[in-house]
PDB file of C-alpha atoms in Angstrom:
ATOM      1  CA  UNK A1346      15.017  20.370 -14.791  1.00  0.00           C
ATOM      2  CA  UNK A1347      14.224  17.054 -13.083  1.00  0.00           C
ATOM      3  CA  UNK A1348      14.991  14.187 -15.473  1.00  0.00           C
ATOM      4  CA  UNK A1349      13.449  11.504 -13.259  1.00  0.00           C
ATOM      5  CA  UNK A1350      11.586   9.033 -15.476  1.00  0.00           C
ATOM      6  CA  UNK A1351      11.118   5.764 -13.590  1.00  0.00           C
ATOM      7  CA  UNK A1352      10.262   2.288 -14.731  1.00  0.00           C
ATOM      8  CA  UNK A1353       7.505   1.026 -12.453  1.00  0.00           C
ATOM      9  CA  UNK A1354       6.904  -2.310 -10.771  1.00  0.00           C
ATOM     10  CA  UNK A1355       3.303  -2.303  -9.559  1.00  0.00           C
ATOM     11  CA  UNK A1356       3.031  -4.941  -6.846  1.00  0.00           C
ATOM     12  CA  UNK A1357      -0.288  -6.366  -5.643  1.00  0.00           C
ATOM     13  CA  UNK A1358       0.090  -8.639  -2.591  1.00  0.00           C
ATOM     14  CA  UNK A1359      -2.863 -11.037  -2.585  1.00  0.00           C
ATOM     15  CA  UNK A1360      -4.040 -13.631  -0.096  1.00  0.00           C
ATOM     16  CA  UNK A1361      -7.342 -15.294  -1.122  1.00  0.00           C
ATOM     17  CA  UNK A1362      -8.526 -12.209  -3.002  1.00  0.00           C
ATOM     18  CA  UNK A1363     -10.667 -13.862  -5.695  1.00  0.00           C
ATOM     19  CA  UNK A1364     -13.617 -11.563  -4.940  1.00  0.00           C
ATOM     20  CA  UNK A1365     -11.592  -8.342  -5.112  1.00  0.00           C
ATOM     21  CA  UNK A1366      -8.629  -8.864  -7.448  1.00  0.00           C
ATOM     22  CA  UNK A1367     -10.490  -8.309 -10.735  1.00  0.00           C
ATOM     23  CA  UNK A1368     -11.454  -4.713  -9.910  1.00  0.00           C
ATOM     24  CA  UNK A1369      -7.924  -3.921  -8.794  1.00  0.00           C
ATOM     25  CA  UNK A1370      -6.292  -5.383 -11.915  1.00  0.00           C
ATOM     26  CA  UNK A1371      -8.761  -3.733 -14.298  1.00  0.00           C
ATOM     27  CA  UNK A1372      -8.252  -0.327 -12.655  1.00  0.00           C
ATOM     28  CA  UNK A1373      -4.494  -0.647 -13.211  1.00  0.00           C
ATOM     29  CA  UNK A1374      -4.702  -1.977 -16.771  1.00  0.00           C
ATOM     30  CA  UNK A1375      -7.022   0.915 -17.679  1.00  0.00           C
ATOM     31  CA  UNK A1376      -4.909   3.530 -15.894  1.00  0.00           C
ATOM     32  CA  UNK A1377      -3.294   4.872 -19.087  1.00  0.00           C
ATOM     33  CA  UNK A1378       0.190   4.662 -17.587  1.00  0.00           C
ATOM     34  CA  UNK A1379       2.761   6.358 -19.815  1.00  0.00           C
ATOM     35  CA  UNK A1380       5.817   5.218 -17.860  1.00  0.00           C
ATOM     36  CA  UNK A1381       7.266   1.747 -18.574  1.00  0.00           C
ATOM     37  CA  UNK A1382       5.695  -0.667 -16.109  1.00  0.00           C
ATOM     38  CA  UNK A1383       4.975  -4.218 -15.057  1.00  0.00           C
ATOM     39  CA  UNK A1384       2.155  -5.517 -12.840  1.00  0.00           C
ATOM     40  CA  UNK A1385       2.922  -8.325 -10.409  1.00  0.00           C
ATOM     41  CA  UNK A1386       0.258 -10.196  -8.454  1.00  0.00           C
ATOM     42  CA  UNK A1387       2.051 -11.812  -5.511  1.00  0.00           C
ATOM     43  CA  UNK A1388      -0.203 -14.658  -4.412  1.00  0.00           C
ATOM     44  CA  UNK A1389       0.824 -15.623  -0.900  1.00  0.00           C
ATOM     45  CA  UNK A1390      -0.786 -18.667   0.674  1.00  0.00           C
ATOM     46  CA  UNK A1391      -3.779 -18.535  -1.671  1.00  0.00           C
ATOM     47  CA  UNK A1392      -6.234 -21.418  -1.494  1.00  0.00           C
ATOM     48  CA  UNK A1393      -8.766 -19.890  -3.895  1.00  0.00           C
ATOM     49  CA  UNK A1394      -8.853 -18.766  -7.555  1.00  0.00           C
ATOM     50  CA  UNK A1395      -6.863 -15.551  -7.145  1.00  0.00           C
ATOM     51  CA  UNK A1396      -3.938 -16.736  -9.273  1.00  0.00           C
ATOM     52  CA  UNK A1397      -6.153 -18.186 -12.015  1.00  0.00           C
ATOM     53  CA  UNK A1398      -8.211 -15.002 -12.241  1.00  0.00           C
ATOM     54  CA  UNK A1399      -5.095 -12.820 -12.458  1.00  0.00           C
ATOM     55  CA  UNK A1400      -3.570 -15.022 -15.147  1.00  0.00           C
ATOM     56  CA  UNK A1401      -6.551 -14.329 -17.405  1.00  0.00           C
ATOM     57  CA  UNK A1402      -5.302 -10.770 -17.965  1.00  0.00           C
ATOM     58  CA  UNK A1403      -2.639 -10.076 -20.562  1.00  0.00           C
ATOM     59  CA  UNK A1404       0.514  -8.531 -19.162  1.00  0.00           C
ATOM     60  CA  UNK A1405      -0.084  -9.578 -15.563  1.00  0.00           C
ATOM     61  CA  UNK A1406       2.750 -11.546 -13.990  1.00  0.00           C
ATOM     62  CA  UNK A1407       1.608 -13.910 -11.251  1.00  0.00           C
ATOM     63  CA  UNK A1408       4.074 -15.235  -8.679  1.00  0.00           C
ATOM     64  CA  UNK A1409       3.017 -17.717  -6.027  1.00  0.00           C
ATOM     65  CA  UNK A1410       4.226 -18.813  -2.591  1.00  0.00           C
ATOM     66  CA  UNK A1411       2.747 -21.198  -0.050  1.00  0.00           C
ATOM     67  CA  UNK A1412       3.730 -18.795   2.725  1.00  0.00           C
ATOM     68  CA  UNK A1413       1.285 -16.012   3.577  1.00  0.00           C
ATOM     69  CA  UNK A1414       1.391 -12.671   5.352  1.00  0.00           C
ATOM     70  CA  UNK A1415       0.722  -9.009   4.601  1.00  0.00           C
ATOM     71  CA  UNK A1416       4.330  -7.902   4.739  1.00  0.00           C
ATOM     72  CA  UNK A1417       5.617 -11.140   3.282  1.00  0.00           C
ATOM     73  CA  UNK A1418       3.357 -10.708   0.247  1.00  0.00           C
ATOM     74  CA  UNK A1419       4.764  -7.245  -0.424  1.00  0.00           C
ATOM     75  CA  UNK A1420       8.346  -8.358   0.057  1.00  0.00           C
ATOM     76  CA  UNK A1421       7.769 -11.441  -2.069  1.00  0.00           C
ATOM     77  CA  UNK A1422       6.381  -9.337  -4.917  1.00  0.00           C
ATOM     78  CA  UNK A1423       9.259  -6.875  -4.630  1.00  0.00           C
ATOM     79  CA  UNK A1424      11.773  -9.733  -4.799  1.00  0.00           C
ATOM     80  CA  UNK A1425      10.375 -10.635  -8.229  1.00  0.00           C
ATOM     81  CA  UNK A1426      10.258  -7.067  -9.564  1.00  0.00           C
ATOM     82  CA  UNK A1427      12.548  -6.032 -12.419  1.00  0.00           C
ATOM     83  CA  UNK A1428      12.075  -2.252 -12.332  1.00  0.00           C
ATOM     84  CA  UNK A1429      13.482   0.536 -10.188  1.00  0.00           C
ATOM     85  CA  UNK A1430      10.387   2.151  -8.670  1.00  0.00           C
ATOM     86  CA  UNK A1431       7.853   0.230  -6.585  1.00  0.00           C
ATOM     87  CA  UNK A1432       4.126   0.962  -6.398  1.00  0.00           C
ATOM     88  CA  UNK A1433       2.432  -1.228  -3.788  1.00  0.00           C
ATOM     89  CA  UNK A1434      -1.339  -1.515  -4.262  1.00  0.00           C
ATOM     90  CA  UNK A1435      -3.548  -3.527  -1.902  1.00  0.00           C
ATOM     91  CA  UNK A1436      -5.595  -6.217  -3.634  1.00  0.00           C
ATOM     92  CA  UNK A1437      -8.908  -4.629  -2.583  1.00  0.00           C
ATOM     93  CA  UNK A1438      -7.988  -1.161  -3.830  1.00  0.00           C
ATOM     94  CA  UNK A1439      -8.633   0.665  -7.106  1.00  0.00           C
ATOM     95  CA  UNK A1440      -7.214   3.812  -8.677  1.00  0.00           C
ATOM     96  CA  UNK A1441      -8.957   6.237 -11.048  1.00  0.00           C
ATOM     97  CA  UNK A1442      -7.780   6.497 -14.633  1.00  0.00           C
ATOM     98  CA  UNK A1443      -4.519   8.431 -14.929  1.00  0.00           C
ATOM     99  CA  UNK A1444      -3.836   8.239 -11.196  1.00  0.00           C
ATOM    100  CA  UNK A1445      -0.420   6.590 -11.351  1.00  0.00           C
ATOM    101  CA  UNK A1446       1.011   9.108 -13.809  1.00  0.00           C
ATOM    102  CA  UNK A1447      -0.357  11.927 -11.665  1.00  0.00           C
ATOM    103  CA  UNK A1448       1.230  10.411  -8.547  1.00  0.00           C
ATOM    104  CA  UNK A1449       4.631  10.099 -10.193  1.00  0.00           C
ATOM    105  CA  UNK A1450       4.386  13.630 -11.582  1.00  0.00           C
ATOM    106  CA  UNK A1451       3.548  14.994  -8.126  1.00  0.00           C
ATOM    107  CA  UNK A1452       6.570  13.217  -6.668  1.00  0.00           C
ATOM    108  CA  UNK A1453       8.727  14.783  -9.386  1.00  0.00           C
ATOM    109  CA  UNK A1454       7.339  18.246  -8.623  1.00  0.00           C
ATOM    110  CA  UNK A1455       7.628  17.961  -4.842  1.00  0.00           C
ATOM    111  CA  UNK A1456      11.214  16.769  -4.478  1.00  0.00           C
ATOM    112  CA  UNK A1457      14.653  17.381  -5.942  1.00  0.00           C
ATOM    113  CA  UNK A1458      15.670  13.760  -5.446  1.00  0.00           C
ATOM    114  CA  UNK A1459      12.836  11.334  -6.314  1.00  0.00           C
ATOM    115  CA  UNK A1460      15.158   8.368  -5.761  1.00  0.00           C
ATOM    116  CA  UNK A1461      15.034   9.160  -2.016  1.00  0.00           C
ATOM    117  CA  UNK A1462      11.258   9.316  -1.636  1.00  0.00           C
ATOM    118  CA  UNK A1463       8.565   7.340   0.127  1.00  0.00           C
ATOM    119  CA  UNK A1464       5.002   8.365  -0.673  1.00  0.00           C
ATOM    120  CA  UNK A1465       1.536   7.412   0.543  1.00  0.00           C
ATOM    121  CA  UNK A1466      -1.833   8.164  -1.028  1.00  0.00           C
ATOM    122  CA  UNK A1467      -5.071   9.419   0.482  1.00  0.00           C
ATOM    123  CA  UNK A1468      -7.873   6.894   0.764  1.00  0.00           C
ATOM    124  CA  UNK A1469     -11.575   6.929   0.004  1.00  0.00           C
ATOM    125  CA  UNK A1470     -14.050   4.180   1.010  1.00  0.00           C
ATOM    126  CA  UNK A1471     -15.697   2.158  -1.736  1.00  0.00           C
ATOM    127  CA  UNK A1472     -19.002   2.536   0.090  1.00  0.00           C
ATOM    128  CA  UNK A1473     -20.379   3.623   3.448  1.00  0.00           C
ATOM    129  CA  UNK A1474     -22.206   6.474   5.098  1.00  0.00           C
ATOM    130  CA  UNK A1475     -21.212   9.651   6.890  1.00  0.00           C
ATOM    131  CA  UNK A1476     -19.343   7.930   9.733  1.00  0.00           C
ATOM    132  CA  UNK A1477     -17.188   5.850   7.384  1.00  0.00           C
ATOM    133  CA  UNK A1478     -16.315   8.827   5.204  1.00  0.00           C
ATOM    134  CA  UNK A1479     -15.570  10.978   8.246  1.00  0.00           C
ATOM    135  CA  UNK A1480     -13.167   8.316   9.531  1.00  0.00           C
ATOM    136  CA  UNK A1481     -11.325   8.261   6.211  1.00  0.00           C
ATOM    137  CA  UNK A1482     -11.137  12.061   6.248  1.00  0.00           C
ATOM    138  CA  UNK A1483      -9.610  11.971   9.740  1.00  0.00           C
ATOM    139  CA  UNK A1484      -7.181   9.218   8.681  1.00  0.00           C
ATOM    140  CA  UNK A1485      -6.063  11.225   5.649  1.00  0.00           C
ATOM    141  CA  UNK A1486      -5.493  14.360   7.726  1.00  0.00           C
ATOM    142  CA  UNK A1487      -3.598  12.395  10.371  1.00  0.00           C
ATOM    143  CA  UNK A1488      -1.394  10.789   7.744  1.00  0.00           C
ATOM    144  CA  UNK A1489      -0.605  14.101   6.102  1.00  0.00           C
ATOM    145  CA  UNK A1490       0.335  15.656   9.440  1.00  0.00           C
ATOM    146  CA  UNK A1491       1.912  12.768  11.323  1.00  0.00           C
ATOM    147  CA  UNK A1492       3.201  10.530   8.509  1.00  0.00           C
ATOM    148  CA  UNK A1493       1.655   7.490  10.126  1.00  0.00           C
ATOM    149  CA  UNK A1494       0.374   5.044   7.520  1.00  0.00           C
ATOM    150  CA  UNK A1495      -1.169   4.504   4.071  1.00  0.00           C
ATOM    151  CA  UNK A1496      -4.943   5.095   4.391  1.00  0.00           C
ATOM    152  CA  UNK A1497      -5.505   4.408   0.690  1.00  0.00           C
ATOM    153  CA  UNK A1498      -3.676   1.094   0.516  1.00  0.00           C
ATOM    154  CA  UNK A1499      -1.051   2.518  -1.875  1.00  0.00           C
ATOM    155  CA  UNK A1500       2.630   3.233  -1.219  1.00  0.00           C
ATOM    156  CA  UNK A1501       5.342   4.332  -3.647  1.00  0.00           C
ATOM    157  CA  UNK A1502       9.105   4.247  -3.234  1.00  0.00           C
ATOM    158  CA  UNK A1503      12.294   3.823  -5.158  1.00  0.00           C
ATOM    159  CA  UNK A1504      13.960   0.416  -5.019  1.00  0.00           C
ATOM    160  CA  UNK A1505      16.992   2.104  -3.445  1.00  0.00           C
ATOM    161  CA  UNK A1506      14.929   3.219  -0.432  1.00  0.00           C
ATOM    162  CA  UNK A1507      13.261  -0.177  -0.113  1.00  0.00           C
ATOM    163  CA  UNK A1508      16.523  -2.113  -0.219  1.00  0.00           C
ATOM    164  CA  UNK A1509      18.340   0.298   2.111  1.00  0.00           C
ATOM    165  CA  UNK A1510      15.840  -0.342   4.905  1.00  0.00           C
ATOM    166  CA  UNK A1511      15.270  -4.019   4.117  1.00  0.00           C
ATOM    167  CA  UNK A1512      11.653  -3.781   3.004  1.00  0.00           C
ATOM    168  CA  UNK A1513       8.619  -4.469   5.179  1.00  0.00           C
ATOM    169  CA  UNK A1514       9.118  -5.986   8.641  1.00  0.00           C
ATOM    170  CA  UNK A1515       7.481  -9.412   8.495  1.00  0.00           C
ATOM    171  CA  UNK A1516       7.645  -9.828  12.280  1.00  0.00           C
ATOM    172  CA  UNK A1517       5.105  -7.062  12.938  1.00  0.00           C
ATOM    173  CA  UNK A1518       1.424  -8.096  13.041  1.00  0.00           C
ATOM    174  CA  UNK A1519       0.190  -4.543  12.405  1.00  0.00           C
ATOM    175  CA  UNK A1520       1.608  -1.060  11.858  1.00  0.00           C
ATOM    176  CA  UNK A1521       3.828  -2.214   8.997  1.00  0.00           C
ATOM    177  CA  UNK A1522       3.269   0.896   6.893  1.00  0.00           C
ATOM    178  CA  UNK A1523       4.013   3.161   9.850  1.00  0.00           C
ATOM    179  CA  UNK A1524       7.155   1.176  10.571  1.00  0.00           C
ATOM    180  CA  UNK A1525       8.305   1.344   6.957  1.00  0.00           C
ATOM    181  CA  UNK A1526       7.780   5.101   6.770  1.00  0.00           C
ATOM    182  CA  UNK A1527       9.613   5.646  10.063  1.00  0.00           C
ATOM    183  CA  UNK A1528      12.620   3.590   8.987  1.00  0.00           C
ATOM    184  CA  UNK A1529      12.706   5.165   5.524  1.00  0.00           C
ATOM    185  CA  UNK A1530      12.723   8.677   6.975  1.00  0.00           C
ATOM    186  CA  UNK A1531      15.425   7.726   9.474  1.00  0.00           C
ATOM    187  CA  UNK A1532      17.478   6.510   6.498  1.00  0.00           C
ATOM    188  CA  UNK A1533      17.131   9.901   4.803  1.00  0.00           C
ATOM    189  CA  UNK A1534      14.104   9.397   2.563  1.00  0.00           C
ATOM    190  CA  UNK A1535      11.714  12.288   2.044  1.00  0.00           C
ATOM    191  CA  UNK A1536       8.078  11.585   2.909  1.00  0.00           C
ATOM    192  CA  UNK A1537       5.375  12.794   0.518  1.00  0.00           C
ATOM    193  CA  UNK A1538       1.625  12.556   1.080  1.00  0.00           C
ATOM    194  CA  UNK A1539      -0.453  12.603  -2.104  1.00  0.00           C
ATOM    195  CA  UNK A1540      -3.925  13.921  -1.278  1.00  0.00           C
ATOM    196  CA  UNK A1541      -5.214  13.754  -4.843  1.00  0.00           C
ATOM    197  CA  UNK A1542      -5.842  11.469  -6.667  1.00  0.00           C
ATOM    198  CA  UNK A1543      -7.259   9.214  -3.990  1.00  0.00           C
ATOM    199  CA  UNK A1544      -7.275   5.435  -3.896  1.00  0.00           C
ATOM    200  CA  UNK A1545     -10.629   3.759  -3.334  1.00  0.00           C
ATOM    201  CA  UNK A1546     -10.375   0.887  -0.910  1.00  0.00           C
ATOM    202  CA  UNK A1547     -12.576  -1.765   0.676  1.00  0.00           C
ATOM    203  CA  UNK A1548     -14.217  -1.268   4.067  1.00  0.00           C
ATOM    204  CA  UNK A1549     -14.569  -5.007   4.737  1.00  0.00           C
ATOM    205  CA  UNK A1550     -12.343  -4.751   7.818  1.00  0.00           C
ATOM    206  CA  UNK A1551     -14.639  -2.097   9.260  1.00  0.00           C
ATOM    207  CA  UNK A1552     -17.672  -4.242   8.474  1.00  0.00           C
ATOM    208  CA  UNK A1553     -16.047  -7.122  10.319  1.00  0.00           C
ATOM    209  CA  UNK A1554     -14.764  -5.311  13.412  1.00  0.00           C
ATOM    210  CA  UNK A1555     -16.631  -1.989  13.482  1.00  0.00           C
ATOM    211  CA  UNK A1556     -15.084   1.176  12.088  1.00  0.00           C
ATOM    212  CA  UNK A1557     -14.697   3.055  15.378  1.00  0.00           C
ATOM    213  CA  UNK A1558     -13.028   0.104  17.126  1.00  0.00           C
ATOM    214  CA  UNK A1559     -10.741  -0.522  14.161  1.00  0.00           C
ATOM    215  CA  UNK A1560      -9.672   3.126  13.973  1.00  0.00           C
ATOM    216  CA  UNK A1561      -8.992   3.211  17.723  1.00  0.00           C
ATOM    217  CA  UNK A1562      -7.021  -0.019  17.445  1.00  0.00           C
ATOM    218  CA  UNK A1563      -4.894   1.381  14.616  1.00  0.00           C
ATOM    219  CA  UNK A1564      -4.341   4.601  16.576  1.00  0.00           C
ATOM    220  CA  UNK A1565      -3.185   2.661  19.622  1.00  0.00           C
ATOM    221  CA  UNK A1566      -0.764   0.565  17.584  1.00  0.00           C
ATOM    222  CA  UNK A1567       0.606   3.628  15.768  1.00  0.00           C
ATOM    223  CA  UNK A1568       1.272   5.267  19.146  1.00  0.00           C
ATOM    224  CA  UNK A1569       3.132   2.159  20.264  1.00  0.00           C
ATOM    225  CA  UNK A1570       5.220   2.273  17.075  1.00  0.00           C
ATOM    226  CA  UNK A1571       5.995   5.975  17.369  1.00  0.00           C
ATOM    227  CA  UNK A1572       7.067   5.530  20.994  1.00  0.00           C
ATOM    228  CA  UNK A1573       9.307   2.557  20.333  1.00  0.00           C
ATOM    229  CA  UNK A1574       6.985  -0.010  21.948  1.00  0.00           C
ATOM    230  CA  UNK A1575       7.001  -2.470  19.059  1.00  0.00           C
ATOM    231  CA  UNK A1576       6.460  -5.404  21.416  1.00  0.00           C
ATOM    232  CA  UNK A1577       3.038  -4.005  22.373  1.00  0.00           C
ATOM    233  CA  UNK A1578       1.640  -3.933  18.835  1.00  0.00           C
ATOM    234  CA  UNK A1579      -1.331  -6.279  19.018  1.00  0.00           C
ATOM    235  CA  UNK A1580      -1.662  -9.324  16.825  1.00  0.00           C
ATOM    236  CA  UNK A1581      -4.786  -9.617  14.684  1.00  0.00           C
ATOM    237  CA  UNK A1582      -5.973 -12.352  12.362  1.00  0.00           C
ATOM    238  CA  UNK A1583      -5.974 -10.597   9.000  1.00  0.00           C
ATOM    239  CA  UNK A1584      -6.874 -13.796   7.167  1.00  0.00           C
ATOM    240  CA  UNK A1585     -10.289 -13.863   8.860  1.00  0.00           C
ATOM    241  CA  UNK A1586     -11.308 -10.595   7.198  1.00  0.00           C
ATOM    242  CA  UNK A1587     -11.694 -12.226   3.758  1.00  0.00           C
TER     243      UNK A1587
END
């Protein structure tokens, strides 16, 4: 019988997320998590009220840095974590009640060694029509088959896996989830895709750039990553999305 019973550090990297952070925090507080856990909001380069809003919630630990960056925010939050299993949740992403327990239980059922696991979660758009939902469906299927990224904005891994590979690569402008998964698997971690429950995530990037163009851009960068052409991954201004 698998005796894996982790203590969780739920890490929310946040850069100027005052309009989104409340929904994310509330969804986690109300998740009915039965495992021991902490929630860390890693404010990186915030010039708005993100930190103040997060501090209003009991049990939320807010850490702040003047430096900003997607990967930096995740690494910064992880550096402050006290527990042995990391759950990274994007600041514009929510999870249904009971989702985290179900995710951990699925990891336990799917592997003999949960301490050597990296998992991603299927995504669902918070709004949008047929085209948006079709794109998320395609992204979920591609992730399940090709192990390419985290369409739901949620990744789970043991601290041992994270520290073995050195965390997220802060030099990459995009494709950081793909890169992390690739390096974790090369280091012997087992990849697990959790199709249900799904994470609900914002489509603000698609509204800004157009969903078809954004999906094609991600696909191009993932191909570069998978073929070892890291230098061709295109830089994008993520800050402008907010």
